[in-house]
PDB file of C-alpha atoms in Angstrom:
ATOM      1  CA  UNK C   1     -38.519  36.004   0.463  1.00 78.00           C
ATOM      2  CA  UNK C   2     -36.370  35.786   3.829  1.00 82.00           C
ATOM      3  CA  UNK C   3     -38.752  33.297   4.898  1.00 82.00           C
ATOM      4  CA  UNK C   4     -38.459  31.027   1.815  1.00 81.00           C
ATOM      5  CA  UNK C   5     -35.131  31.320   2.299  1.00 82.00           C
ATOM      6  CA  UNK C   6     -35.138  29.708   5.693  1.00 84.00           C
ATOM      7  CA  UNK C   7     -37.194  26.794   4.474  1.00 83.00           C
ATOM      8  CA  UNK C   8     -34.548  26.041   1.910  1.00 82.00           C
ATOM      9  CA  UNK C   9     -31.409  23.451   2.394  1.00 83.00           C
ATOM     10  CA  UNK C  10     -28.231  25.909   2.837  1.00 84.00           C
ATOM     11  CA  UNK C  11     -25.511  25.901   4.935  1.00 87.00           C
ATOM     12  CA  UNK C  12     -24.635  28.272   7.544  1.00 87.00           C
ATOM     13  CA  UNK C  13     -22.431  30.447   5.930  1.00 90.00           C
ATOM     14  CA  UNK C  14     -24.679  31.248   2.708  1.00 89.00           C
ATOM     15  CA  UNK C  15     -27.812  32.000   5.457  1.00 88.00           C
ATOM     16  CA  UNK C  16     -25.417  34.297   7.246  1.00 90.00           C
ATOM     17  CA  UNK C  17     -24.497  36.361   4.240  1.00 91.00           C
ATOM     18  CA  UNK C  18     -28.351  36.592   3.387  1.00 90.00           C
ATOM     19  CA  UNK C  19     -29.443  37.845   6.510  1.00 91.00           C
ATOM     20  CA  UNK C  20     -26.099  39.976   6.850  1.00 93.00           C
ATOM     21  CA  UNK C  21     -27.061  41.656   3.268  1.00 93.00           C
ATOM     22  CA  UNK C  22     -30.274  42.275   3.948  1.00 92.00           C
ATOM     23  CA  UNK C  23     -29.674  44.046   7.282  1.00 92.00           C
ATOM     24  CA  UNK C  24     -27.214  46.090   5.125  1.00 91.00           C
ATOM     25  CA  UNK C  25     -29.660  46.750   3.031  1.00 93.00           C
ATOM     26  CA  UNK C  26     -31.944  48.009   5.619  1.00 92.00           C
ATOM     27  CA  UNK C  27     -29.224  50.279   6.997  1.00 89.00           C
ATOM     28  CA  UNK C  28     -28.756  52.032   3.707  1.00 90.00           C
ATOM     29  CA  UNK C  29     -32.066  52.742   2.699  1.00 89.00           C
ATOM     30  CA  UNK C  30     -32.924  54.262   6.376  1.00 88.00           C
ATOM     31  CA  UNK C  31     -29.690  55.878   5.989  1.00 85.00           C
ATOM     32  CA  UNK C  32     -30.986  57.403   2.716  1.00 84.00           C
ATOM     33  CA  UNK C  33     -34.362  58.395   3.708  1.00 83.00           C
ATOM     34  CA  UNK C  34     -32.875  59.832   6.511  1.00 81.00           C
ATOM     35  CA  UNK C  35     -30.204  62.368   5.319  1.00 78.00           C
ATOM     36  CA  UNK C  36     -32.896  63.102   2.382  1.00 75.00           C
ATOM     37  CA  UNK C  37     -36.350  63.514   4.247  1.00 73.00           C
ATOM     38  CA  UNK C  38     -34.586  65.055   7.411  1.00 74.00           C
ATOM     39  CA  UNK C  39     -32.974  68.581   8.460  1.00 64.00           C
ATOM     40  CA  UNK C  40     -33.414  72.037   6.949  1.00 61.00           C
ATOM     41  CA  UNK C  41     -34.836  72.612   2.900  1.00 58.00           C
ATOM     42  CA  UNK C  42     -33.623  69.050   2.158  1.00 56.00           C
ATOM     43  CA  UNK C  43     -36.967  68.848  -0.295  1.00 54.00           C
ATOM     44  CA  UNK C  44     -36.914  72.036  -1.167  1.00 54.00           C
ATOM     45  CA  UNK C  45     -37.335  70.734  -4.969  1.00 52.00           C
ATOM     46  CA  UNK C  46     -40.515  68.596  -3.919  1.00 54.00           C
ATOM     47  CA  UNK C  47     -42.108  72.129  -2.015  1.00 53.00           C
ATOM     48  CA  UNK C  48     -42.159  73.747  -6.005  1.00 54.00           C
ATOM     49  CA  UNK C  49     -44.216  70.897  -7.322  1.00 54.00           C
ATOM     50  CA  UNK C  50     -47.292  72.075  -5.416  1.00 56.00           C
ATOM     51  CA  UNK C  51     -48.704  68.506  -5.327  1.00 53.00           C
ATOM     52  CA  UNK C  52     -52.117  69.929  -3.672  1.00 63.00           C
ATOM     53  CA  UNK C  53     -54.496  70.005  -6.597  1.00 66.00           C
ATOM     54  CA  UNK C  54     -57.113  67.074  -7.125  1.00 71.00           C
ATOM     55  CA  UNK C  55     -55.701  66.004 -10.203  1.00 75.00           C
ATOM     56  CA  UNK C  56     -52.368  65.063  -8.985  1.00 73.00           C
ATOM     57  CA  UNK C  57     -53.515  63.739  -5.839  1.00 76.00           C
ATOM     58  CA  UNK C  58     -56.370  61.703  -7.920  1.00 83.00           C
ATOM     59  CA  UNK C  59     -53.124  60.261 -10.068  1.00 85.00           C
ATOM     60  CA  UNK C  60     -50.892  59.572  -7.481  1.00 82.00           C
ATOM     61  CA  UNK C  61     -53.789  57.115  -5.463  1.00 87.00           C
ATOM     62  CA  UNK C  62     -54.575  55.811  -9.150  1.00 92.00           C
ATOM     63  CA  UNK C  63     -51.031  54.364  -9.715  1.00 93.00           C
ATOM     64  CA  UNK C  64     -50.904  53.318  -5.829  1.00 91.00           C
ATOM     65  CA  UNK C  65     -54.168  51.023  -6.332  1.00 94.00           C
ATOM     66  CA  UNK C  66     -53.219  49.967  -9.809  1.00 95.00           C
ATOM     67  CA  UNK C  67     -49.774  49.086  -8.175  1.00 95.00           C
ATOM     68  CA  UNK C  68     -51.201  46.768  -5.419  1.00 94.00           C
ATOM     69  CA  UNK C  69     -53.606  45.098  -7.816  1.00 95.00           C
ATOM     70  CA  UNK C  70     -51.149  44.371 -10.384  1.00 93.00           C
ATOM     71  CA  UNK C  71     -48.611  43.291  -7.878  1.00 89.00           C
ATOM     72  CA  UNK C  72     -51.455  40.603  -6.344  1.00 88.00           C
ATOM     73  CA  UNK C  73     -52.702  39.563  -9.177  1.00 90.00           C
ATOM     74  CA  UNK C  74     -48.884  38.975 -11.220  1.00 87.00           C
ATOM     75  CA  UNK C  75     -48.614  37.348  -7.530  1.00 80.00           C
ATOM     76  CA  UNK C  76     -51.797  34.931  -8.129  1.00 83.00           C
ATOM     77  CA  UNK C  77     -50.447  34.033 -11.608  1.00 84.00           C
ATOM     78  CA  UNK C  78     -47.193  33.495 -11.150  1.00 80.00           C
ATOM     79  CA  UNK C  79     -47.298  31.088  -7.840  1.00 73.00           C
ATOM     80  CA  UNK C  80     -50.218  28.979  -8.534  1.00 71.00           C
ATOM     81  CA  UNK C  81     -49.884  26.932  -5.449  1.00 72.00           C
ATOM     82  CA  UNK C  82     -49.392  29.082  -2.179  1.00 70.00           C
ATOM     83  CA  UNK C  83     -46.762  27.485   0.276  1.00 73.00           C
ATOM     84  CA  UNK C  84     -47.322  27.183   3.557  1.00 77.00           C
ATOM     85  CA  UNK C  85     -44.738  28.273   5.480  1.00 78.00           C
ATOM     86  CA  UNK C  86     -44.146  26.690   9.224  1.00 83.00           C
ATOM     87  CA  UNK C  87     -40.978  27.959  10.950  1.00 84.00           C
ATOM     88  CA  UNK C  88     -40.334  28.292  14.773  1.00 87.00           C
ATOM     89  CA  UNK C  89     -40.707  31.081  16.517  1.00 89.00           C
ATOM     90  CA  UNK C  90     -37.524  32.458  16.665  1.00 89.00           C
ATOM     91  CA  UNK C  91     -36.826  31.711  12.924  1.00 86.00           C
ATOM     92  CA  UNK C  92     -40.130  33.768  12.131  1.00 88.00           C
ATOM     93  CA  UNK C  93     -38.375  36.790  14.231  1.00 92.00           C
ATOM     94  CA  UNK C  94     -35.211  36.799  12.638  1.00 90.00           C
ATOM     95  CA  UNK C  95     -36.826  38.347   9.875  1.00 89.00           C
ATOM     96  CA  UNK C  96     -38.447  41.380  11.934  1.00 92.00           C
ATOM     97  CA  UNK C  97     -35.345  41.270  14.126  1.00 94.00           C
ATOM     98  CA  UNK C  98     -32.971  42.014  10.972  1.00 93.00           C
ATOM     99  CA  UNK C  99     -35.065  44.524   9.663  1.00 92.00           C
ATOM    100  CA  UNK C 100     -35.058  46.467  13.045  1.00 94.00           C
ATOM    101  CA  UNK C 101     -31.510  46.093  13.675  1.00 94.00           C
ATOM    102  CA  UNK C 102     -30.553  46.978  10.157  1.00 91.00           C
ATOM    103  CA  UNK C 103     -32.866  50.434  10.377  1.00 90.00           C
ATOM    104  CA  UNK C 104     -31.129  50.957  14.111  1.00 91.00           C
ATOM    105  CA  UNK C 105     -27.293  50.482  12.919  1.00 89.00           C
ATOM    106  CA  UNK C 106     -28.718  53.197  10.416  1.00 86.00           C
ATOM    107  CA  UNK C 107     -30.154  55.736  12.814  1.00 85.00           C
ATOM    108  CA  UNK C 108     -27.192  55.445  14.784  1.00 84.00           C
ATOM    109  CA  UNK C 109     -24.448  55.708  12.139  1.00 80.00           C
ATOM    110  CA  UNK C 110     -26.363  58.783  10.850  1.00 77.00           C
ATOM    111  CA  UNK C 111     -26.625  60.445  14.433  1.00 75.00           C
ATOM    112  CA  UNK C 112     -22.873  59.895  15.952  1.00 68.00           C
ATOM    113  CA  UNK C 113     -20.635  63.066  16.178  1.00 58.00           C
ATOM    114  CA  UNK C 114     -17.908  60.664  15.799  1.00 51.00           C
ATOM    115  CA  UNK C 115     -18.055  60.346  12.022  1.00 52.00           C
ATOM    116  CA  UNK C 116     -17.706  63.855  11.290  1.00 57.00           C
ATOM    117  CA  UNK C 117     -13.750  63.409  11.911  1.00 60.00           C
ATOM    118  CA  UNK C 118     -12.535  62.254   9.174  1.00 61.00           C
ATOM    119  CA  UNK C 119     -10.260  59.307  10.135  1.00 61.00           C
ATOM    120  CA  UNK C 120      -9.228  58.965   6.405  1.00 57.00           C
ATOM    121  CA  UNK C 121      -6.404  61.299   6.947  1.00 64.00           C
ATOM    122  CA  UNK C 122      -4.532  59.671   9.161  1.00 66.00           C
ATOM    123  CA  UNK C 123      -3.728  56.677   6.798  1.00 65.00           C
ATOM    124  CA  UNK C 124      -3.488  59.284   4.176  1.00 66.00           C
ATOM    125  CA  UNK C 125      -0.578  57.485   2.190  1.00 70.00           C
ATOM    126  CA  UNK C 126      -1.480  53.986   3.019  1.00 66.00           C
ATOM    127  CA  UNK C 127      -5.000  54.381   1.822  1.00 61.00           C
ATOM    128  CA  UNK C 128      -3.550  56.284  -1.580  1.00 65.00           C
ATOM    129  CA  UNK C 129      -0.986  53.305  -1.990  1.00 64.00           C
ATOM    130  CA  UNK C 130      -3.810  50.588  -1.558  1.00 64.00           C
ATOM    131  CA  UNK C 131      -6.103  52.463  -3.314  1.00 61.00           C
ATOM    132  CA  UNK C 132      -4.464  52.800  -6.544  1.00 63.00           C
ATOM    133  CA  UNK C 133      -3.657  49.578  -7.521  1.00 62.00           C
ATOM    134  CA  UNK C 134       0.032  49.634  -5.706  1.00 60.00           C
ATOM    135  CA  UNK C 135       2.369  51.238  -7.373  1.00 60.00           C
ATOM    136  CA  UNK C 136       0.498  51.011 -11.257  1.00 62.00           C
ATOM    137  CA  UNK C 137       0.373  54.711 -11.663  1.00 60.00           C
ATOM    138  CA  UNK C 138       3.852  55.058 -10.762  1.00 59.00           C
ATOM    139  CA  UNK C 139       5.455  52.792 -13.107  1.00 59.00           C
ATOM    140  CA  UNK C 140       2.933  53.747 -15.790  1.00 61.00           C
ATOM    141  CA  UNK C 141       2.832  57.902 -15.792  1.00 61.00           C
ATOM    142  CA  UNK C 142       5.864  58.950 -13.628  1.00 59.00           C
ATOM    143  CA  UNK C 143       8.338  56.480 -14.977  1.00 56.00           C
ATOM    144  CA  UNK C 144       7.864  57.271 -18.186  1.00 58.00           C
ATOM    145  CA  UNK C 145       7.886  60.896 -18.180  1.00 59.00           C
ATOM    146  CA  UNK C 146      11.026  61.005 -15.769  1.00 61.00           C
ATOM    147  CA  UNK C 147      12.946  58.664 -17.319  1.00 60.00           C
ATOM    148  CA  UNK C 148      11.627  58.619 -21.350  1.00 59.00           C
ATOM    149  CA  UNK C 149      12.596  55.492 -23.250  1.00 57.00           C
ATOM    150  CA  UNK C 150      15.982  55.149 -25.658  1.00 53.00           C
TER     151      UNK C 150
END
């Protein structure tokens, strides 16, 4: 899809954003699979299933064959002609490049010591008054109760 994306007519702004979004995107998901596949009885729920028998194995590498065959062949019918797609060598990275930076910014957000302070509390009241739509809930509840209408 990236790649398409590089073939098509768009200025540099929109391309930006795409790649940007998608290294986001990255970042999250390793982010997630991190903090839920890593550290002590995180998948403590998935130990109780007891996924060792042959008939849930058996199922499990049904659906994952069934899955790749009907994702080729909805492929094969959907896109009848295949496009050839001829990029430089550096646009053909990009791809790889944002998915490896994205997963990094990820590991490294999830590892720092640094985010355990919470830096929230310093900008306690300014991030209260921004965060609730100005001054709304003032005029709205306090107002009213303080100073009831005639």
């Amino acid at each position: 899809i990236l790649e398409t994306v590089m073939l098509s007519y768009m200025n540099f702004f929109s391309f930006f954003l795409f790649f940007f979004s998608t290294g986001l995107t990255v970042c999250y998901s390793f982010r997630l699979v991190y903090y839920s596949m890593t550290g002590d009885f995180n998948s403590t729920t998935l130990n109780m299933l007891n996924d060792k028998g042959w008939t849930m194995s058996f199922s499990i590498f049904f659906l994952m064959v069934m899955a790749i065959i009907g994702g080729s062949m909805l492929s094969w019918l959907m896109f009848f002609n295949p496009e050839m797609i001829c990029l430089p060598y550096y646009l053909k990275n990009l791809t790889l490049m944002v998915c490896l930076l994205g997963g990094f910014t990820g590991y490294l957000i999830s590892n720092v010591n640094f985010f355990f302070i919470n830096k929230s509390l310093v900008y306690y009241n300014f991030s209260f008054f921004s965060g609730s739509m100005w001054f709304m809930p003032l005029i709205s509840t306090q107002g009213v109760v303080k100073w009831p209408l005639i």
